[in-house]
Coordinates of C-alpha atoms in Angstrom, one line a residue:
M29 CA -36.7 0.8 43.2
L30 CA -37.9 2.0 39.8
G31 CA -40.3 -0.3 37.9
I32 CA -38.0 -2.2 35.6
R33 CA -40.9 -2.8 33.3
S34 CA -41.2 0.9 32.4
R35 CA -37.5 1.6 32.3
G36 CA -36.7 -1.2 29.9
R37 CA -39.3 0.0 27.4
G38 CA -38.4 3.6 27.8
L39 CA -34.8 2.9 27.0
A40 CA -35.9 1.0 23.9
L41 CA -38.0 3.9 22.7
A42 CA -35.2 6.4 23.3
L43 CA -32.4 4.5 21.8
G44 CA -32.8 5.4 18.2
T45 CA -33.3 9.1 19.0
G46 CA -30.3 9.3 21.3
L47 CA -28.0 7.6 18.8
A48 CA -29.2 9.7 15.9
S49 CA -28.5 12.9 17.9
C50 CA -24.9 11.9 18.7
L51 CA -23.8 9.9 15.7
G52 CA -26.2 10.9 13.0
P53 CA -28.8 8.6 11.4
P54 CA -27.9 5.0 10.8
P55 CA -26.1 4.3 7.5
S56 CA -28.4 3.0 4.8
V57 CA -28.8 -0.8 4.7
P58 CA -29.4 -2.7 1.5
P59 CA -32.7 -4.6 1.6
G60 CA -32.7 -8.3 2.4
P61 CA -34.8 -10.9 0.6
P62 CA -38.6 -10.8 1.0
A63 CA -39.6 -12.1 4.4
S64 CA -41.3 -15.4 4.7
A65 CA -43.8 -13.9 7.1
P66 CA -44.7 -10.3 8.1
P67 CA -42.4 -8.6 10.6
P68 CA -43.4 -9.5 14.1
S69 CA -45.2 -6.8 16.1
A70 CA -43.6 -5.6 19.3
T71 CA -46.6 -6.5 21.4
P72 CA -46.2 -6.4 25.2
D73 CA -45.2 -9.7 26.7
D74 CA -45.2 -10.5 30.4
T75 CA -42.3 -12.2 32.0
G76 CA -42.5 -10.4 35.4
D77 CA -43.9 -11.6 38.6
G78 CA -46.9 -9.4 38.6
E79 CA -45.6 -7.1 41.5
P80 CA -44.8 -3.4 41.0
G81 CA -41.1 -2.9 40.7
A82 CA -40.4 -6.6 40.4
P83 CA -37.4 -7.5 38.1
Y84 CA -38.8 -7.8 34.6
F85 CA -37.4 -8.5 31.1
S86 CA -39.4 -7.3 28.1
G87 CA -39.1 -9.4 25.0
A88 CA -40.9 -6.6 23.1
A89 CA -38.2 -4.2 24.1
A90 CA -35.5 -6.7 23.0
L91 CA -37.3 -7.1 19.6
A92 CA -37.4 -3.4 19.2
R93 CA -33.7 -3.3 20.0
V94 CA -33.0 -5.8 17.3
E95 CA -34.8 -3.6 14.8
V96 CA -32.7 -0.6 15.8
L97 CA -29.5 -2.7 15.6
M98 CA -30.3 -3.9 12.1
G99 CA -29.9 -0.3 11.0
W100 CA -26.2 -0.4 12.0
P101 CA -24.4 -2.9 9.7
R102 CA -21.7 -5.0 11.3
G103 CA -20.6 -7.3 8.6
L104 CA -16.9 -7.8 8.1
G105 CA -15.6 -5.6 5.3
D106 CA -18.7 -3.3 5.3
P107 CA -17.5 0.3 5.1
R108 CA -20.3 1.4 7.5
R109 CA -19.0 -0.9 10.2
E110 CA -16.8 1.6 12.1
R111 CA -19.8 3.9 12.8
S112 CA -21.9 0.9 13.8
I113 CA -19.3 -0.1 16.4
D114 CA -19.2 3.4 17.7
A115 CA -23.0 3.1 18.0
L116 CA -22.7 -0.2 19.9
A117 CA -20.3 1.4 22.4
Q118 CA -22.8 4.2 23.0
M119 CA -25.7 1.8 23.4
L120 CA -23.7 0.0 26.1
E121 CA -23.2 3.3 27.9
M122 CA -26.9 4.2 27.5
A123 CA -27.7 0.9 29.1
G124 CA -25.8 1.7 32.2
A125 CA -22.2 0.6 31.6
E126 CA -19.8 2.8 33.5
A127 CA -16.8 1.9 31.4
V128 CA -16.5 0.6 27.8
E129 CA -13.1 -0.8 26.8
R130 CA -12.1 -1.5 23.2
Q131 CA -9.7 -4.4 22.6
P132 CA -8.4 -4.1 19.0
L133 CA -7.1 -7.1 17.0
R134 CA -6.4 -8.0 13.5
A135 CA -7.4 -11.4 11.9
D136 CA -7.3 -13.0 8.5
D137 CA -9.9 -14.8 6.4
P138 CA -8.6 -18.4 6.6
A139 CA -9.6 -19.1 3.0
T140 CA -8.3 -15.9 1.2
G141 CA -5.8 -14.4 3.6
Q142 CA -7.6 -11.0 3.6
S143 CA -7.0 -9.2 6.8
Y144 CA -9.6 -7.4 8.9
D145 CA -9.3 -4.9 11.7
L146 CA -11.6 -6.1 14.6
V147 CA -12.4 -4.9 18.0
N148 CA -14.0 -6.5 21.1
L149 CA -16.2 -4.2 23.3
I150 CA -15.9 -4.9 27.0
A151 CA -18.4 -3.0 29.2
H152 CA -18.4 -2.9 32.9
L153 CA -21.2 -2.3 35.4
R154 CA -19.7 -1.7 38.9
P155 CA -16.1 -2.4 37.8
D156 CA -14.8 -2.5 41.3
A157 CA -17.4 -4.9 42.8
P158 CA -15.9 -7.9 44.6
R159 CA -18.0 -10.3 42.7
R160 CA -18.6 -10.4 38.9
F161 CA -20.8 -12.1 36.3
V162 CA -19.8 -12.1 32.6
L163 CA -22.4 -12.0 29.8
A164 CA -21.2 -12.2 26.2
T165 CA -22.3 -12.6 22.6
H166 CA -20.8 -11.8 19.2
F167 CA -21.9 -8.6 17.4
D168 CA -20.4 -9.3 13.9
T169 CA -22.6 -10.6 11.2
R170 CA -21.5 -13.1 8.6
P171 CA -20.2 -11.6 5.3
W172 CA -20.9 -14.7 3.3
A173 CA -24.3 -16.5 3.0
D174 CA -22.6 -19.8 2.3
E175 CA -25.5 -21.9 3.4
E176 CA -27.7 -20.6 0.6
E177 CA -28.8 -23.2 -1.9
D178 CA -27.8 -20.9 -4.8
P179 CA -24.0 -20.7 -5.1
A180 CA -24.4 -17.3 -6.7
A181 CA -25.6 -16.0 -3.3
H182 CA -22.7 -17.4 -1.3
E183 CA -20.7 -14.1 -1.3
L184 CA -23.7 -12.0 -0.3
P185 CA -23.8 -10.8 3.4
V186 CA -26.1 -12.4 5.9
P187 CA -28.5 -9.9 7.5
G188 CA -27.9 -11.5 10.9
A189 CA -31.1 -10.6 12.8
N190 CA -30.7 -13.8 14.9
D191 CA -27.0 -14.7 14.3
G192 CA -25.1 -11.6 15.5
T193 CA -28.0 -9.4 16.7
S194 CA -30.4 -11.2 19.0
G195 CA -27.8 -11.8 21.7
V196 CA -26.7 -8.2 21.6
A197 CA -30.3 -7.0 22.0
V198 CA -31.0 -9.2 25.0
L199 CA -27.9 -8.0 26.8
L200 CA -28.7 -4.3 26.1
V201 CA -32.1 -4.8 27.6
L202 CA -30.8 -6.9 30.4
L203 CA -28.0 -4.6 31.6
P204 CA -30.1 -1.7 33.1
T205 CA -32.4 -4.3 34.8
L206 CA -29.4 -6.0 36.4
A207 CA -28.1 -2.6 37.5
E208 CA -31.2 -2.0 39.5
A209 CA -31.8 -5.6 40.7
L210 CA -28.4 -7.0 41.6
P211 CA -26.9 -6.3 45.1
P212 CA -24.2 -3.6 45.1
E213 CA -21.4 -6.2 45.7
V214 CA -22.1 -7.9 42.4
G215 CA -21.0 -6.4 39.1
V216 CA -21.5 -7.4 35.5
T217 CA -19.2 -7.3 32.5
V218 CA -20.7 -7.5 29.1
I219 CA -18.4 -8.6 26.3
L220 CA -19.4 -8.1 22.6
F221 CA -16.9 -10.3 20.7
D222 CA -15.9 -9.4 17.2
G223 CA -14.8 -11.9 14.5
E224 CA -16.9 -14.9 15.6
E225 CA -18.0 -15.2 12.0
L226 CA -14.5 -14.9 10.4
G227 CA -14.3 -18.6 9.5
R228 CA -15.2 -21.0 6.7
P229 CA -16.1 -24.7 6.7
G230 CA -13.0 -26.7 6.3
Y231 CA -10.7 -23.8 7.1
G232 CA -11.5 -22.9 10.7
G233 CA -10.8 -19.4 11.8
Y234 CA -14.0 -18.8 13.8
C235 CA -14.2 -17.0 17.2
M236 CA -11.3 -14.7 16.5
G237 CA -12.3 -12.0 19.0
S238 CA -12.7 -14.4 21.9
R239 CA -9.5 -16.2 20.9
H240 CA -7.7 -12.9 21.1
F241 CA -9.4 -12.2 24.4
A242 CA -8.2 -15.5 25.9
A243 CA -4.6 -15.0 24.6
Q244 CA -4.5 -11.5 26.1
A245 CA -5.8 -12.8 29.4
A246 CA -3.1 -15.5 29.5
E247 CA -0.4 -12.8 29.1
Q248 CA -1.9 -10.3 31.6
R249 CA -5.1 -10.9 33.5
P250 CA -7.0 -7.7 34.3
A251 CA -8.2 -7.4 37.9
W252 CA -11.9 -7.7 37.0
L253 CA -11.3 -11.0 35.3
E254 CA -9.9 -12.4 38.6
R255 CA -13.3 -11.7 40.2
A256 CA -15.4 -13.2 37.4
E257 CA -17.3 -16.2 38.7
L258 CA -19.2 -17.4 35.6
G259 CA -20.0 -16.6 32.1
I260 CA -23.1 -16.9 29.9
V261 CA -22.8 -16.6 26.1
L262 CA -25.8 -16.0 23.9
D263 CA -25.9 -17.0 20.2
M264 CA -29.0 -17.2 18.0
V265 CA -31.5 -16.9 20.8
G266 CA -34.5 -15.1 19.2
D267 CA -36.0 -17.2 16.5
R268 CA -39.7 -17.9 16.6
D269 CA -39.3 -21.6 16.9
L270 CA -36.6 -21.6 19.6
H271 CA -35.0 -24.8 20.8
L272 CA -32.4 -24.7 23.5
P273 CA -31.0 -28.1 24.4
K274 CA -28.1 -28.4 26.8
E275 CA -24.8 -28.0 25.0
P276 CA -22.2 -30.7 25.9
L277 CA -19.2 -28.4 26.3
S278 CA -21.1 -26.1 28.6
I279 CA -22.0 -29.1 30.8
G280 CA -18.2 -29.8 31.0
N281 CA -17.4 -26.2 31.7
A282 CA -20.0 -25.3 34.3
P283 CA -22.4 -28.1 35.1
A284 CA -24.0 -26.3 38.1
L285 CA -24.7 -23.2 36.0
V286 CA -26.3 -25.3 33.3
D287 CA -28.5 -27.0 35.9
R288 CA -29.5 -23.6 37.4
L289 CA -30.4 -22.0 34.1
W290 CA -32.6 -24.9 33.0
A291 CA -34.2 -25.2 36.5
V292 CA -35.1 -21.5 36.4
A293 CA -36.5 -21.8 32.9
R294 CA -38.6 -24.7 34.0
R295 CA -40.0 -22.9 37.0
R296 CA -40.8 -19.8 35.0
G297 CA -42.5 -21.8 32.2
H298 CA -40.0 -21.4 29.4
A299 CA -40.4 -24.6 27.4
Q300 CA -37.8 -23.4 24.9
F301 CA -35.1 -24.7 27.3
E302 CA -35.4 -28.4 26.5
D303 CA -34.4 -31.2 28.9
R304 CA -32.2 -32.9 26.4
R305 CA -28.5 -32.8 25.5
R306 CA -27.1 -32.0 22.1
P307 CA -25.3 -35.0 20.6
V308 CA -22.3 -32.8 19.5
G309 CA -20.6 -29.9 21.3
I310 CA -20.2 -26.5 19.7
L311 CA -17.0 -24.6 19.8
D312 CA -18.2 -21.0 20.3
D313 CA -17.1 -18.0 22.4
H314 CA -18.0 -19.8 25.6
E315 CA -15.0 -22.2 25.2
L316 CA -12.5 -19.3 24.8
L317 CA -14.1 -17.5 27.8
T318 CA -13.6 -20.7 29.8
E319 CA -10.0 -20.9 28.6
A320 CA -9.6 -17.4 30.0
G321 CA -10.6 -18.7 33.4
V322 CA -14.4 -17.9 33.5
P323 CA -16.4 -21.2 33.5
S324 CA -19.0 -20.4 30.8
V325 CA -22.1 -21.9 29.2
L326 CA -23.6 -21.4 25.7
L327 CA -27.3 -20.8 25.0
I328 CA -27.8 -21.4 21.2
D329 CA -30.4 -22.7 18.8
K330 CA -28.2 -24.6 16.3
E331 CA -31.4 -25.9 14.7
Y332 CA -32.2 -22.4 13.3
A333 CA -33.2 -23.0 9.7
P334 CA -32.0 -19.7 8.1
W335 CA -28.5 -20.0 9.7
H336 CA -25.9 -18.4 7.4
T337 CA -28.5 -17.5 4.8
R338 CA -30.0 -14.3 3.5
G339 CA -33.2 -15.4 5.3
D340 CA -31.9 -14.5 8.7
V341 CA -34.1 -11.5 9.0
L342 CA -36.3 -9.7 11.6
A343 CA -39.4 -11.6 10.6
E344 CA -37.8 -14.8 11.9
L345 CA -37.6 -13.5 15.5
S346 CA -40.2 -13.3 18.2
A347 CA -40.6 -11.3 21.4
E348 CA -41.6 -14.5 23.2
S349 CA -38.3 -16.2 22.4
L350 CA -36.2 -13.2 23.4
A351 CA -38.3 -12.9 26.6
A352 CA -37.7 -16.6 27.5
V353 CA -33.9 -16.2 27.3
G354 CA -33.7 -12.8 29.0
D355 CA -36.1 -13.7 31.8
T356 CA -34.2 -16.9 32.5
V357 CA -30.8 -15.3 32.6
L358 CA -32.1 -12.5 34.7
H359 CA -33.7 -14.6 37.4
A360 CA -30.8 -17.2 37.4
L361 CA -28.3 -14.4 38.1
L362 CA -30.5 -12.9 40.8
E363 CA -30.6 -16.3 42.6
L364 CA -26.8 -16.8 42.2
A365 CA -26.1 -13.3 43.5
S366 CA -27.7 -14.2 46.8
E367 CA -25.6 -17.4 47.1
P368 CA -21.9 -18.3 47.5
P369 CA -20.0 -18.3 44.2
L370 CA -20.5 -21.5 42.1
G371 CA -16.8 -22.1 42.1
A372 CA -16.7 -22.3 45.9
A373 CA -19.7 -24.7 45.9
T374 CA -18.2 -27.1 43.3
G375 CA -14.6 -26.9 44.5
R376 CA -13.4 -25.6 41.1
P377 CA -11.5 -22.2 41.4
H378 CA -13.4 -19.9 39.1
G379 CA -10.3 -17.9 38.2
E380 CA -8.2 -20.8 37.0
P381 CA -7.4 -20.7 33.3
R382 CA -8.0 -23.9 31.2
R383 CA -5.7 -24.3 28.3
T384 CA -7.4 -27.0 26.2
C385 CA -8.5 -24.9 23.2
G386 CA -6.3 -26.8 20.8
M387 CA -8.0 -30.1 21.8
L388 CA -11.5 -28.9 21.2
P389 CA -13.7 -30.0 18.2
R390 CA -13.9 -27.6 15.3
W391 CA -16.7 -25.0 15.5
A392 CA -19.9 -26.6 14.4
G393 CA -22.2 -23.6 14.3

């Protein structure tokens, strides 16, 4: 087997060049505010087991991927967004996806009624494999910095280095590693949801891409979804001071998966996974994925200070945090791939839809 350490870093270095040759250079990006600290250097980190060819996740490669992604604006209403979505689809293919589906939808700003054309990207590794794991995140960045202290900044876009980019970067680095390390009977589907940020406090409207995905699954379930055993959703997982307590709705959706992730993190020395439970659940894309029949958990740092502000920039992220998340997910999935499906172990059918979305608390993140 190829050394996953070298392959992950090689892909990160080649990504910008490959995209530029096919799609042209990234569109220009307006500068964000001055960073509160110098941009973090992509220094090598070590989350492997020290053996040649051992499964390895590079936080440095993920941080470099964030930097590349920041050159492709994905904010709702941004005229450069369509090219950026094309770039995302190509990144998924470069990471090893054998098929990338586009699931279009249209959704409205709940406050103004303005309509947006959105699209979910659904990428499959080994689409015909009898077992399937689902990994997801949202790729859109918030068009309104409504948590800024200055009201004049509320209509400015959020850069979204952590909220909208960190999860994408982790999954892009993780996918080729899983392609090499998972047994052939286990496939992976990566979903990049759109429209998660199309919502406003007091109005609702969040998670529009995953809502559409769940509604479509209720009407006609694709064959791959019937084989999906579990889902892991990433949201804001790269900040330097990362705190990942257990999210209550995740515990209700897939308690065994929550236990496994935190146990793996503990064994591998990732203290960012904290042995405490959030007091309030968060309605995020994991709830809609669960509604679609895939028991799913959410990894999120809701304590991230620059949330929904112009300060959500690259300097707030660290390779160490990205490595903690990527390494934990990688090794948890490798363990689960060698065992019976979690649904069989718990007695809960993993393909059974759950229609409780209307009863859930409003999105809190």
